[in-house]
C-alpha cells in the first residue's frame, strides 16, 4: 500500500506498532543492549522498529536521523559501551516549536510508540511530549503542516521509559542501566589505588560522580571497605572533621596502613555547604599528618563495556518495554521499567519522577532523614550496613551481655566471589553488637580433624583487623571444603559443644545447603545442634533452593562474559567461525542462560532442556542460513554456550566437531573451556555489596534467638533457614520447607527455577528457530 498522500505510511495490521527507540541524556553502559532488545523483540512481535539517532535532536531534525532498523543492524551491540545511536542535548525540544517538529517527524514515519532510555530529565521530557501530543497534532493540522487524514491514525502516543544512568538516581528502582558497570570501574580503580596506599601508608581521597545522588559513593565505600564516605542524602554531623579523624586515627592505631575516603561530587555538610576533596585532604594532612593524595575518576566512570548485570538488565528491560507498548491502551499511564531486587516491574513514570524530585527537595530543606527514606529501603539498608560494619567502636550498638552470642562462621563447598566480603561483614557486625565471631577454618573436615592442632587449631576467634581488606579478595580466606558433617557427625557435635557455639553462620552452595539439612536433622540426637543456623548462598552455579541469587554468581558471569568477548574477537577475525563455550553451573543452566543473554549467544544448551540430534540439526541449519546472509562487518563469529552437564552424550568438544562436520567447509567450529577462570579473581561489586548486606541480615536473624532454650529453638522450624532474594523481596526460608517442597535433590537445584523464562528471550533475540517466531 502507498502512504497516505504519499507521505505517511499506512497503519500496521492489528495491534502491531511502529516503535521508535532512542537514547538520551548522558550515555550509560547497557544502552546499546536496550536498543538491540527493542529492535529484535519488535521484529519478533511483527512490529517495525525505528532507531532515532542523536536523542531528541534526531526526533526534531528527522530525515536520516530516524532510520528503520533491521535484525542485523544491532548484531553484537549488547557488548558495546556508550550508545551507538548517539545522544545529544537538544535545546529545541524544550520549546514547543521543537516538539511540533518532533511530532511531525514521527507521523511522517508512521511511529506511534516511543521507547526512551535516559535519565529523569529525558523521561520527564518524553512524558510531557505525550501529554501534549493531541494538541501538537491539532496545531500541525491547523497550520497545514499535516492533514487531518494523515494524523487520524496517530491520535494516541504511547511512551515507555527505561532508566539509563550511571548515578542510579531514579527513585522506585533498585538499579538503573549502567550503574553497576560504573561501580565496577570505580572499584577496580580503588582496588589498584589501595595497593599504592598500603605500600606507602598513604591516604587517598577519591571523588566519584553523583551530584544529587550518593549511590555510587556509598556502594564504592561499601565495596572497598573505605574508611569514610560523603553522600548528599546523609551528610556527616556538624563535627564531622573530628568524627572522621577519630575513626581514621583508631584504625591506624589498630595497625591499618592505608586510608581511603570516598566523596560524591555533590557532597555537602548539614548546612548544605560543599565539602570538597581538597578540604578533606587538607584535614587528613594537617590534623593527622597523613601523606594524602586526591584522585578524581571523572568520565572514566562512564565509559567501557557494560558488565554482565547491565547487559542482562538492559536486555530484559528492553524486552519488557516492547511488551509494555503492545499492552498499552490510550488510557495507560506512561510506565517506566524498573527492577526491585530480582524482579522486572512496571511503575508509573510520573510517580517515579515525583519521588526522585522529592529527594532533592528534602535535601534542600535539610530533611536528610526524609531524603534517605525517599531513596528506597535498599539504599538505607546499605547505608546502615556500611556504618555498622566499618566502625570499630560503637558502644550504642552493643547488646546486653545476656544477649551476646558465640557465633561460628564456616564456608562449605567450592569458593565463590564474595565469601570473604560476607565473612568480613558478619565479623564486623558481630563485634559491633558484642558477639564473639569464631571462624571454622577449612570447613567441617577442618573442624573435626584439626580443631585442636598445635600451636593453632582450626577454630579461632576472629578480630576486626583479621578481616581487613577481605571485602575485595576472591576465594575463601578461612578455607572452604566440600566435606559434610555426616562424615563425622558425632565428632562435629562434640566440637559444637566443646567450643560452645550459640549460633552458626554458613556460607556456601549446594553442599552448604546439604550440610545445614544434616545438622537440622541431627538435632534429634545431638543437643549441641539445637542452635539457630542460617545459610547465605554463595556459589557460581546459583542453584541453592530458597533464593534467586547466590553470592559469587555475578562474579562468575562477569568473568565468563569477559572470556566470551575475547573469544568473539577471535571468531569474528576468522569471520566464518563458531565457538562452543563450555560453562560451569553444575546441573543448573542459570550461568549458561544468563551469560548467553549477556553476550547474544546463537544458542544455549542447558541440563534442564538437554541436547538431542534434532536440536543440533536445527541449530546447524540456522547457522548455515545466518552465515549465508551475513555481509561485511555483520559476517562476524558466533558463540554457543553449553553447560558442562547439558548432555551425557554431547560435550562442547563433540558439539563443535559435529557442527564443523555438518558445515561442509562453509564455516568452522571450535570449542573453548574457561574452566575455573569463571570463579573470577576479585568479587564483582554486586557480589561485594550484596554479601555485606545479606550477611548483616543473617547475624540479625541469629541474634533474635539469643536467650531461647534448646527445646524452643529445636521446635521452631524457622530456626534453621536460608536467606534469599525471591522476586522483589529478601526472605528467610525454613530449611524444613525447602528440603521437603522446593529441592530437586537428584539434580542439586531448586524444583522451580525462576530464570527458565530467560531461555525463551535468548532464543528469540538470537533468531534461533522457534515455533511462532516471526523474523524479517
XYZ file of C-alpha atoms in Angstrom:
776
model
C 0.000 0.000 0.000
C 1.191 3.501 -0.810
C 1.492 6.004 2.051
C -1.451 8.347 2.556
C -0.927 11.416 0.324
C 2.441 9.906 -0.492
C 3.799 10.972 2.903
C 2.507 8.922 5.824
C 2.762 5.121 5.822
C -0.454 3.201 6.481
C -1.010 1.617 9.896
C 0.216 -1.908 10.552
C -2.301 -4.696 10.893
C -3.989 -5.447 14.201
C -2.168 -4.246 17.310
C 1.226 -4.122 15.664
C 3.091 -0.847 16.096
C 5.902 1.175 14.616
C 8.151 1.662 17.635
C 10.815 4.323 17.891
C 13.729 3.774 20.260
C 16.117 6.468 21.385
C 18.827 7.091 23.972
C 19.026 10.468 25.638
C 20.978 12.313 28.314
C 24.373 11.098 29.473
C 25.489 7.816 27.948
C 25.500 4.721 30.132
C 26.877 1.215 29.555
C 23.977 -1.003 28.547
C 22.133 1.480 26.348
C 23.086 -0.499 23.252
C 21.663 -3.611 24.879
C 18.340 -1.783 25.186
C 18.344 -0.829 21.504
C 19.212 -4.379 20.443
C 16.484 -5.880 22.609
C 13.845 -3.379 21.442
C 14.723 -3.824 17.773
C 14.773 -7.609 17.793
C 11.779 -8.120 20.073
C 9.800 -5.638 17.973
C 10.610 -7.597 14.821
C 9.838 -10.884 16.567
C 6.414 -9.481 17.500
C 5.671 -8.301 13.961
C 6.312 -4.616 14.686
C 8.595 -2.164 12.873
C 11.422 -0.669 14.950
C 12.965 2.712 14.198
C 16.211 3.996 15.630
C 16.127 7.691 16.475
C 19.724 8.886 16.313
C 21.205 11.628 18.497
C 18.393 11.581 21.046
C 15.752 14.314 20.927
C 17.862 16.163 18.366
C 17.168 13.325 15.930
C 13.472 13.475 16.714
C 13.418 17.212 15.955
C 15.649 17.105 12.860
C 14.147 13.961 11.360
C 15.413 12.888 7.955
C 18.299 10.429 8.077
C 18.357 10.626 11.883
C 15.239 8.428 12.002
C 16.062 5.057 10.488
C 14.171 1.803 10.068
C 16.195 -0.823 11.931
C 16.727 -4.370 10.690
C 17.689 -7.532 12.567
C 21.350 -7.484 11.523
C 21.801 -3.780 12.336
C 22.146 -4.491 16.054
C 24.281 -7.630 15.945
C 26.732 -7.760 18.889
C 25.552 -4.393 20.222
C 24.900 -5.825 23.676
C 28.630 -5.948 24.477
C 29.497 -2.398 23.352
C 29.665 0.574 25.719
C 28.151 4.003 25.180
C 25.287 4.385 22.716
C 25.721 3.599 19.025
C 22.634 5.605 18.033
C 24.050 8.609 19.833
C 22.766 11.098 22.350
C 22.866 14.889 22.358
C 21.494 17.824 24.301
C 18.593 19.359 22.396
C 17.501 22.840 23.429
C 14.958 22.898 20.600
C 12.902 20.115 22.228
C 12.490 22.236 25.362
C 10.400 24.657 23.278
C 7.027 23.929 21.720
C 8.170 24.595 18.109
C 10.787 21.854 18.553
C 8.201 19.421 19.865
C 5.940 20.272 16.901
C 8.745 19.260 14.548
C 9.296 16.070 16.529
C 5.600 15.155 16.347
C 5.517 15.793 12.603
C 8.574 13.608 12.027
C 7.046 10.768 13.996
C 3.818 10.958 11.968
C 5.723 11.064 8.687
C 7.497 7.845 9.677
C 4.320 6.256 10.983
C 5.759 5.925 14.510
C 3.052 5.645 17.157
C 5.072 4.455 20.158
C 8.337 5.661 21.638
C 10.756 3.868 23.973
C 13.181 6.265 25.641
C 16.271 5.219 27.579
C 17.748 8.061 29.585
C 17.810 9.896 32.885
C 14.960 11.563 34.726
C 15.220 14.721 32.622
C 14.907 12.762 29.388
C 11.988 10.752 30.705
C 10.219 13.843 32.029
C 10.520 15.373 28.553
C 9.065 12.245 26.988
C 6.080 12.224 29.333
C 5.416 15.905 28.634
C 5.606 15.147 24.906
C 2.914 12.502 25.316
C 0.692 14.816 27.343
C 0.903 17.488 24.617
C 0.521 15.033 21.744
C -3.169 15.667 20.873
C -2.643 19.428 20.903
C 0.532 19.126 18.837
C -1.304 17.153 16.137
C -4.181 19.621 16.188
C -1.783 22.534 15.648
C 0.039 20.685 12.862
C -3.294 20.267 11.056
C -4.326 23.876 11.671
C -1.009 25.167 10.279
C -1.351 22.782 7.310
C 1.894 21.002 8.147
C -0.172 17.800 8.053
C -3.696 16.914 7.016
C -6.438 15.555 9.244
C -6.328 12.324 7.246
C -2.596 11.963 7.882
C -2.953 12.398 11.634
C -6.132 10.344 12.024
C -4.327 7.135 12.918
C -1.985 8.845 15.424
C -4.399 10.272 17.977
C -2.641 8.481 20.821
C 1.077 8.192 21.546
C 2.382 5.544 23.914
C 5.713 6.099 25.610
C 7.735 3.699 27.748
C 10.721 4.812 29.806
C 13.856 2.937 30.747
C 16.382 4.496 33.077
C 19.892 4.715 31.676
C 22.013 6.452 34.298
C 25.310 5.598 35.947
C 24.246 7.563 39.051
C 21.304 5.249 39.864
C 19.418 8.387 40.768
C 15.822 7.474 39.925
C 13.641 6.509 42.850
C 11.385 3.435 42.532
C 14.089 1.168 41.106
C 16.970 -0.632 42.775
C 19.272 -0.266 39.784
C 19.459 1.805 36.621
C 21.072 0.651 33.404
C 24.796 1.400 33.614
C 25.159 1.916 37.361
C 26.847 -1.403 38.122
C 29.251 -1.016 35.193
C 30.246 2.376 36.541
C 30.561 0.969 40.051
C 32.801 -1.768 38.666
C 35.102 0.822 37.131
C 35.276 2.713 40.426
C 36.007 -0.424 42.458
C 38.679 -1.564 40.021
C 40.330 1.858 40.315
C 40.104 1.921 44.119
C 41.451 -1.640 44.345
C 44.518 -0.506 42.389
C 44.912 2.672 44.432
C 44.626 0.520 47.534
C 47.884 -1.250 46.714
C 49.765 2.042 46.462
C 48.137 3.383 49.611
C 49.146 0.238 51.512
C 52.699 0.332 50.221
C 53.324 3.943 51.254
C 50.934 4.139 54.232
C 49.113 6.896 52.386
C 45.609 8.287 52.490
C 43.596 8.781 49.310
C 40.529 10.952 48.817
C 38.638 9.628 45.813
C 35.935 11.717 44.170
C 33.215 9.877 42.245
C 30.206 11.051 40.242
C 26.899 11.831 41.892
C 25.837 15.476 42.052
C 22.452 14.704 43.574
C 22.684 11.013 44.411
C 25.211 9.245 46.604
C 24.590 5.710 45.344
C 27.937 5.358 43.567
C 29.875 6.786 46.505
C 28.058 4.643 49.081
C 28.363 1.413 47.096
C 32.009 2.127 46.312
C 32.712 2.721 50.007
C 30.897 -0.479 50.923
C 32.634 -2.470 48.162
C 36.145 -1.329 49.010
C 35.997 -1.008 52.778
C 36.553 2.746 52.662
C 37.127 4.466 55.999
C 34.700 7.328 55.433
C 32.117 8.323 52.842
C 30.381 11.590 51.952
C 26.978 11.454 50.196
C 24.396 14.204 49.552
C 21.455 12.363 51.147
C 23.145 11.797 54.505
C 25.782 14.440 55.196
C 28.031 13.919 58.218
C 27.213 15.579 61.520
C 28.329 19.089 62.393
C 31.571 17.863 63.963
C 32.374 15.613 61.021
C 36.001 16.706 60.897
C 36.575 15.396 64.425
C 34.474 12.298 63.777
C 36.364 11.347 60.613
C 39.774 11.964 62.163
C 38.849 9.885 65.238
C 37.747 6.908 63.117
C 40.837 7.005 60.933
C 43.150 7.502 63.898
C 41.621 4.485 65.687
C 42.141 2.299 62.647
C 45.702 3.404 62.195
C 46.285 2.566 65.883
C 44.974 -0.947 65.239
C 47.621 -1.415 62.567
C 45.883 -0.341 59.389
C 48.418 1.018 56.892
C 46.171 2.892 54.479
C 43.177 5.193 54.446
C 40.527 5.541 51.750
C 37.860 8.262 51.780
C 35.140 8.251 49.096
C 33.371 11.518 48.324
C 30.471 12.149 45.929
C 30.893 15.236 43.752
C 27.706 16.651 45.284
C 28.815 16.135 48.909
C 27.943 18.839 51.430
C 27.558 19.300 55.171
C 24.310 19.629 57.102
C 24.184 23.332 56.224
C 24.485 22.454 52.508
C 27.997 23.883 52.328
C 30.079 21.961 49.793
C 32.671 19.509 51.118
C 35.443 19.339 48.554
C 38.153 16.678 48.173
C 40.748 19.379 48.812
C 39.160 20.231 52.145
C 39.218 16.576 53.218
C 42.813 16.166 52.018
C 43.997 19.210 53.967
C 42.281 17.885 57.082
C 43.965 14.471 56.844
C 47.316 16.067 56.112
C 47.275 18.793 58.756
C 45.376 17.089 61.575
C 46.633 13.508 61.245
C 49.911 14.055 59.430
C 48.993 11.605 56.665
C 50.571 11.719 53.230
C 47.292 12.327 51.368
C 46.503 12.391 47.654
C 43.352 13.206 45.664
C 42.093 11.108 42.758
C 39.151 12.304 40.679
C 37.903 9.492 38.467
C 35.775 11.747 36.240
C 34.422 10.392 32.944
C 36.412 7.211 33.356
C 33.367 6.059 35.340
C 31.041 6.469 32.363
C 32.905 4.520 29.701
C 33.806 0.950 28.931
C 31.896 -2.203 28.132
C 28.803 -2.971 30.194
C 29.174 -5.549 32.931
C 27.166 -8.771 32.814
C 24.412 -7.377 35.038
C 23.882 -4.293 32.887
C 23.768 -6.439 29.764
C 21.142 -8.663 31.342
C 19.188 -5.740 32.814
C 19.177 -3.732 29.583
C 18.080 -6.767 27.578
C 15.274 -7.824 29.904
C 14.040 -4.265 30.336
C 14.171 -3.653 26.578
C 12.054 -6.764 26.023
C 9.630 -5.683 28.758
C 9.380 -2.227 27.170
C 8.151 -3.741 23.908
C 5.601 -5.806 25.835
C 4.504 -2.644 27.634
C 3.960 -0.878 24.303
C 1.842 -3.749 22.989
C -0.151 -3.939 26.237
C -0.828 -0.203 26.346
C -4.164 1.491 25.767
C -4.755 5.225 25.275
C -5.566 5.414 28.979
C -2.444 3.590 30.201
C -0.217 5.948 32.246
C 3.330 6.181 30.932
C 5.291 3.348 32.545
C 8.940 3.211 33.486
C 10.558 -0.221 33.568
C 12.230 -0.846 36.941
C 13.861 -3.665 38.871
C 13.147 -4.397 42.535
C 15.616 -6.905 43.999
C 15.404 -9.563 41.255
C 12.097 -8.711 39.586
C 11.433 -6.581 36.497
C 8.375 -4.406 37.162
C 6.473 -1.544 35.570
C 5.801 1.602 37.585
C 4.183 4.897 36.762
C 6.767 7.258 35.339
C 5.190 10.359 36.869
C 5.274 8.790 40.333
C 8.934 7.813 39.936
C 9.901 11.293 38.733
C 7.930 12.886 41.556
C 9.667 10.691 44.141
C 13.070 11.498 42.628
C 12.431 15.241 42.755
C 11.169 14.860 46.326
C 14.612 13.586 47.356
C 16.241 16.770 46.040
C 13.603 18.867 47.758
C 14.172 17.074 51.066
C 17.916 17.690 50.800
C 17.329 21.356 50.006
C 15.087 21.545 53.082
C 17.821 19.858 55.161
C 15.436 16.984 55.925
C 18.029 14.273 55.419
C 16.043 11.517 57.136
C 13.274 12.079 54.618
C 15.788 12.083 51.772
C 17.065 8.676 52.873
C 13.515 7.351 53.235
C 12.568 8.532 49.779
C 15.537 6.884 48.081
C 14.323 3.350 48.846
C 14.664 0.787 51.602
C 17.615 -0.935 49.945
C 19.637 2.304 49.874
C 19.011 2.843 53.591
C 19.894 -0.762 54.369
C 23.198 -0.429 52.537
C 23.984 2.769 54.426
C 23.220 1.088 57.749
C 25.322 -1.922 56.775
C 28.225 0.358 55.872
C 28.053 2.309 59.130
C 27.731 -0.867 61.200
C 30.479 -2.849 59.547
C 33.142 -0.180 59.154
C 33.333 1.420 62.591
C 35.482 -0.249 65.246
C 33.888 1.215 68.357
C 30.121 1.754 68.528
C 29.014 1.391 72.159
C 25.443 2.392 71.324
C 25.049 -0.813 69.283
C 26.222 -3.220 71.994
C 23.654 -5.714 73.238
C 23.233 -6.584 76.933
C 25.685 -9.311 77.985
C 22.940 -11.920 78.292
C 22.067 -11.368 74.607
C 25.591 -11.768 73.298
C 26.414 -14.967 71.429
C 29.341 -17.070 70.254
C 28.679 -17.227 66.519
C 30.562 -19.770 64.395
C 31.281 -18.968 60.747
C 32.054 -21.731 58.233
C 32.482 -21.908 54.449
C 31.287 -25.052 52.679
C 31.697 -26.109 49.046
C 33.642 -24.531 46.179
C 34.990 -20.977 46.563
C 32.832 -18.136 45.269
C 33.493 -14.414 44.902
C 32.045 -12.574 47.879
C 32.572 -15.262 50.522
C 35.209 -13.124 52.194
C 33.078 -9.994 51.958
C 30.251 -11.843 53.709
C 32.635 -13.019 56.423
C 34.119 -9.572 56.972
C 30.633 -8.100 57.240
C 29.488 -10.799 59.666
C 32.568 -10.343 61.855
C 32.213 -6.551 61.929
C 28.517 -6.778 62.761
C 29.165 -9.354 65.479
C 31.809 -7.174 67.108
C 29.608 -4.071 66.891
C 26.867 -5.934 68.771
C 29.143 -7.578 71.324
C 29.007 -11.105 69.897
C 32.101 -13.294 69.581
C 32.728 -14.334 65.964
C 34.529 -17.662 65.579
C 35.984 -18.819 62.270
C 35.967 -22.544 61.477
C 38.851 -22.971 59.058
C 38.645 -25.412 56.119
C 35.026 -26.367 56.574
C 33.624 -29.245 58.574
C 36.644 -31.527 57.928
C 38.808 -28.762 59.377
C 36.574 -28.642 62.436
C 36.622 -32.363 63.201
C 40.239 -33.134 62.245
C 42.190 -30.021 63.164
C 40.245 -28.120 65.834
C 42.853 -28.903 68.492
C 46.007 -28.716 66.367
C 49.012 -27.074 67.993
C 50.097 -24.309 68.038
C 46.962 -23.083 66.216
C 43.782 -25.062 65.725
C 41.100 -24.634 63.076
C 38.622 -22.953 65.451
C 39.681 -19.382 66.146
C 38.096 -16.216 67.408
C 38.447 -13.563 64.743
C 39.061 -9.822 65.131
C 38.165 -6.763 63.074
C 41.766 -6.341 61.877
C 41.967 -10.029 60.880
C 39.399 -9.373 58.157
C 40.763 -6.004 56.993
C 40.808 -5.957 53.205
C 38.848 -9.185 52.774
C 35.924 -7.467 51.081
C 37.801 -7.179 47.789
C 39.544 -10.576 47.812
C 38.378 -13.672 45.983
C 38.333 -17.257 47.196
C 37.966 -18.075 50.891
C 40.360 -16.652 53.463
C 39.229 -19.122 56.135
C 39.268 -22.013 53.692
C 36.363 -23.962 52.286
C 35.744 -27.672 51.852
C 33.076 -29.876 50.292
C 33.115 -32.248 53.280
C 29.809 -32.713 55.121
C 29.065 -33.075 58.848
C 27.697 -36.589 58.233
C 31.229 -37.839 57.589
C 31.913 -37.405 61.334
C 28.567 -36.374 62.808
C 29.344 -37.324 66.409
C 32.690 -35.526 66.335
C 31.034 -32.471 64.781
C 28.519 -32.393 67.634
C 31.313 -32.744 70.193
C 33.136 -29.762 68.697
C 29.958 -27.643 68.698
C 29.610 -28.415 72.418
C 33.332 -28.023 73.177
C 33.539 -24.532 71.695
C 30.088 -23.553 72.996
C 28.671 -22.337 69.709
C 25.443 -20.384 70.262
C 24.700 -19.925 66.554
C 26.040 -20.964 63.148
C 26.505 -18.840 60.022
C 27.155 -20.955 56.915
C 28.364 -19.532 53.604
C 28.364 -21.766 50.538
C 26.490 -23.543 47.769
C 24.533 -26.760 47.481
C 26.989 -28.636 49.716
C 26.386 -25.987 52.383
C 22.649 -26.438 51.895
C 23.095 -30.202 52.355
C 25.262 -29.647 55.439
C 22.624 -27.435 57.034
C 19.999 -30.057 56.272
C 22.108 -32.711 58.025
C 22.639 -30.509 61.076
C 18.937 -29.721 61.306
C 18.043 -33.403 61.160
C 20.790 -34.170 63.681
C 19.118 -32.035 66.350
C 17.025 -35.003 67.435
C 20.150 -36.891 68.526
C 22.672 -34.141 69.255
C 21.638 -31.281 71.584
C 24.598 -29.124 70.512
C 22.907 -28.678 67.108
C 19.875 -27.071 68.766
C 21.108 -23.593 67.959
C 19.924 -21.114 65.317
C 21.591 -21.698 61.949
C 21.419 -19.740 58.716
C 22.843 -20.223 55.233
C 23.940 -17.412 52.944
C 24.024 -18.986 49.449
C 27.399 -18.471 47.764
C 28.061 -20.402 44.582
C 28.823 -19.623 40.954
C 26.068 -22.068 39.954
C 23.256 -20.142 41.673
C 21.489 -23.456 42.320
C 20.590 -23.196 46.019
C 16.887 -23.617 46.857
C 15.317 -20.640 48.590
C 16.955 -17.898 46.547
C 17.160 -16.463 43.046
C 20.595 -15.008 43.674
C 23.754 -16.527 45.146
C 26.892 -14.648 46.148
C 29.544 -15.372 43.517
C 27.213 -15.854 40.564
C 27.654 -12.258 39.364
C 31.442 -12.566 39.618
C 31.220 -15.744 37.559
C 29.046 -14.072 34.931
C 31.451 -11.153 34.602
C 34.410 -13.497 34.195
C 32.530 -15.601 31.647
C 31.344 -12.564 29.680
C 34.914 -11.215 29.559
C 36.117 -14.598 28.303
C 33.392 -14.755 25.670
C 34.103 -11.204 24.473
C 37.705 -12.255 23.859
C 36.619 -15.457 22.119
C 34.237 -13.477 19.920
C 37.145 -11.317 18.726
C 38.910 -14.462 17.537
C 35.738 -15.831 15.967
C 34.969 -12.523 14.239
C 38.510 -12.160 12.940
C 38.120 -15.521 11.274
C 34.712 -14.342 10.062
C 33.075 -17.710 9.479
C 33.685 -19.408 12.810
C 31.531 -20.675 15.662
C 32.857 -21.198 19.175
C 31.135 -23.620 21.523
C 31.974 -22.396 25.033
C 31.527 -24.780 27.954
C 30.251 -23.168 31.152
C 30.156 -24.233 34.768
C 26.912 -24.379 36.723
C 26.508 -27.982 37.830
C 23.121 -29.293 36.737
C 21.602 -25.823 36.640
C 21.635 -23.886 33.390
C 21.453 -20.475 35.067
C 25.018 -19.386 34.278
C 24.857 -20.558 30.663
C 21.484 -18.893 30.085
C 22.236 -15.507 31.659
C 25.674 -15.407 30.036
C 24.011 -16.268 26.723
C 21.596 -13.394 27.263
C 24.536 -11.092 28.053
C 26.660 -11.908 25.007
C 23.985 -12.522 22.395
C 24.679 -16.236 22.017
C 23.259 -18.068 18.999
C 22.125 -20.915 21.239
C 22.362 -22.069 24.843
C 22.331 -25.710 25.938
C 21.212 -26.470 29.491
C 20.683 -29.613 31.598
C 17.024 -28.694 32.065
C 16.387 -28.851 28.311
C 19.070 -31.321 27.304
C 20.501 -31.810 23.812
C 19.227 -34.059 21.028
C 20.131 -34.622 17.403
C 17.072 -32.775 16.119
C 18.034 -29.716 18.156
C 21.598 -29.805 16.828
C 20.329 -30.229 13.283
C 18.059 -27.182 13.567
C 20.839 -25.075 15.066
C 23.298 -26.079 12.341
C 20.756 -25.152 9.664
C 20.213 -21.820 11.449
C 23.982 -21.226 11.378
C 24.117 -22.050 7.660
C 21.407 -19.506 6.901
C 22.937 -16.902 9.171
C 26.414 -17.142 7.644
C 24.906 -17.173 4.139
C 23.075 -13.874 4.693
C 25.741 -12.088 6.743
C 27.587 -9.338 4.930
C 30.549 -7.085 5.784
C 31.061 -6.474 9.472
C 27.937 -8.481 10.250
C 29.760 -11.547 8.930
C 31.050 -11.963 12.474
C 31.857 -15.015 14.511
C 29.189 -16.615 16.646
C 29.026 -18.211 20.076
C 27.109 -21.137 21.516
C 27.134 -21.718 25.271
C 26.905 -25.250 26.613
C 26.516 -26.110 30.289
C 29.023 -28.734 31.467
C 26.198 -31.199 32.246
C 23.798 -30.314 29.422
C 24.140 -33.803 27.955
C 25.730 -37.131 28.800
C 26.296 -37.805 25.090
C 27.393 -34.430 23.741
C 30.027 -32.246 25.378
C 31.301 -28.968 23.958
C 34.081 -30.665 22.004
C 31.708 -33.171 20.403
C 29.217 -30.445 19.519
C 31.957 -28.386 17.843
C 33.064 -31.446 15.869
C 29.507 -32.154 14.716
C 28.964 -28.552 13.647
C 32.247 -28.473 11.761
C 31.495 -31.748 10.005
C 27.985 -30.709 9.010
C 29.146 -27.260 7.874
C 30.927 -28.903 4.914
C 33.529 -26.174 4.767
C 31.035 -23.296 4.762
C 32.181 -22.288 8.247
C 34.427 -23.534 11.016
C 33.710 -24.571 14.609
C 35.928 -24.721 17.701
C 35.330 -25.324 21.390
C 36.642 -23.403 24.392
C 36.554 -24.276 28.085
C 37.164 -21.402 30.526
C 37.027 -23.822 33.496
C 37.907 -22.336 36.874
C 38.532 -18.974 35.233
C 34.794 -18.500 35.777
C 35.261 -18.251 39.552
C 36.915 -14.896 38.931
C 39.760 -13.161 40.734
C 38.192 -10.325 42.697
C 34.473 -10.409 43.530
C 32.252 -8.122 41.497
C 30.830 -5.016 43.183
C 27.366 -6.569 43.206
C 28.644 -9.668 44.987
C 30.516 -7.480 47.464
C 27.644 -5.170 48.400
C 25.032 -7.910 48.499
C 27.336 -10.088 50.588
C 27.716 -7.270 53.130
C 24.009 -6.525 53.269
C 22.813 -10.148 53.403
C 25.481 -11.218 55.912
C 24.415 -8.441 58.272
C 20.813 -9.594 57.942
C 21.898 -13.161 58.726
C 23.532 -12.144 62.010
C 20.443 -10.111 62.898
C 18.399 -13.249 62.237
C 20.621 -15.332 64.529
C 20.650 -12.851 67.385
C 16.859 -12.862 67.515
C 17.200 -16.340 69.091
C 19.522 -15.185 71.865
C 18.362 -16.421 75.252
C 15.955 -19.055 73.911
C 16.150 -22.625 75.219
C 17.426 -25.559 73.157
C 13.937 -27.020 73.129
C 12.337 -23.820 71.860
C 14.926 -23.465 69.109
C 14.586 -27.092 68.012
C 10.810 -26.767 67.911
C 10.963 -23.659 65.719
C 11.242 -24.750 62.073
C 12.390 -21.258 61.142
C 15.486 -21.531 63.370
C 17.312 -23.308 60.548
C 16.908 -21.154 57.458
C 18.268 -19.899 54.136
C 18.383 -16.193 53.331
C 17.460 -15.430 49.772
C 16.222 -12.947 47.227
C 12.923 -14.038 45.744
C 11.231 -11.715 43.314
C 11.072 -8.283 44.927
C 11.819 -9.439 48.483
C 14.613 -10.636 50.762
C 13.265 -13.531 52.813
C 14.353 -16.253 55.232
C 13.011 -19.681 54.199
C 12.693 -22.614 56.577
C 15.078 -25.461 55.781
C 12.351 -27.964 56.581
C 10.065 -26.486 53.932
C 12.848 -26.112 51.383
C 14.030 -29.699 51.852
C 10.511 -31.066 51.576
C 8.892 -28.917 48.892
C 11.420 -26.996 46.830
C 14.548 -29.111 46.351
C 15.429 -31.360 43.429
C 17.946 -33.479 45.346
C 18.855 -35.642 42.354
C 19.944 -32.738 40.159
C 21.053 -30.487 43.029
C 18.905 -27.482 42.166
C 15.544 -25.884 43.014
C 12.466 -27.625 41.640
C 11.141 -24.404 40.140
C 13.950 -22.302 38.675
C 12.996 -18.661 38.264
C 15.224 -17.994 35.248
C 13.754 -20.541 32.823
C 11.729 -17.871 31.003
C 15.008 -16.115 30.126
C 15.853 -19.054 27.864
C 12.986 -18.058 25.570
C 14.325 -14.495 25.459
C 17.791 -15.773 24.480
C 16.308 -17.824 21.640
C 14.055 -15.010 20.438
C 16.788 -12.365 20.354
C 19.256 -14.693 18.641
C 16.740 -15.585 15.922
C 17.060 -19.247 16.806
C 14.321 -21.325 15.143
C 11.307 -21.376 17.406
C 7.615 -22.026 16.763
C 5.710 -18.778 16.370
C 8.827 -16.626 15.941
C 8.464 -14.044 13.188
C 11.675 -12.612 11.835
C 12.227 -10.159 8.989
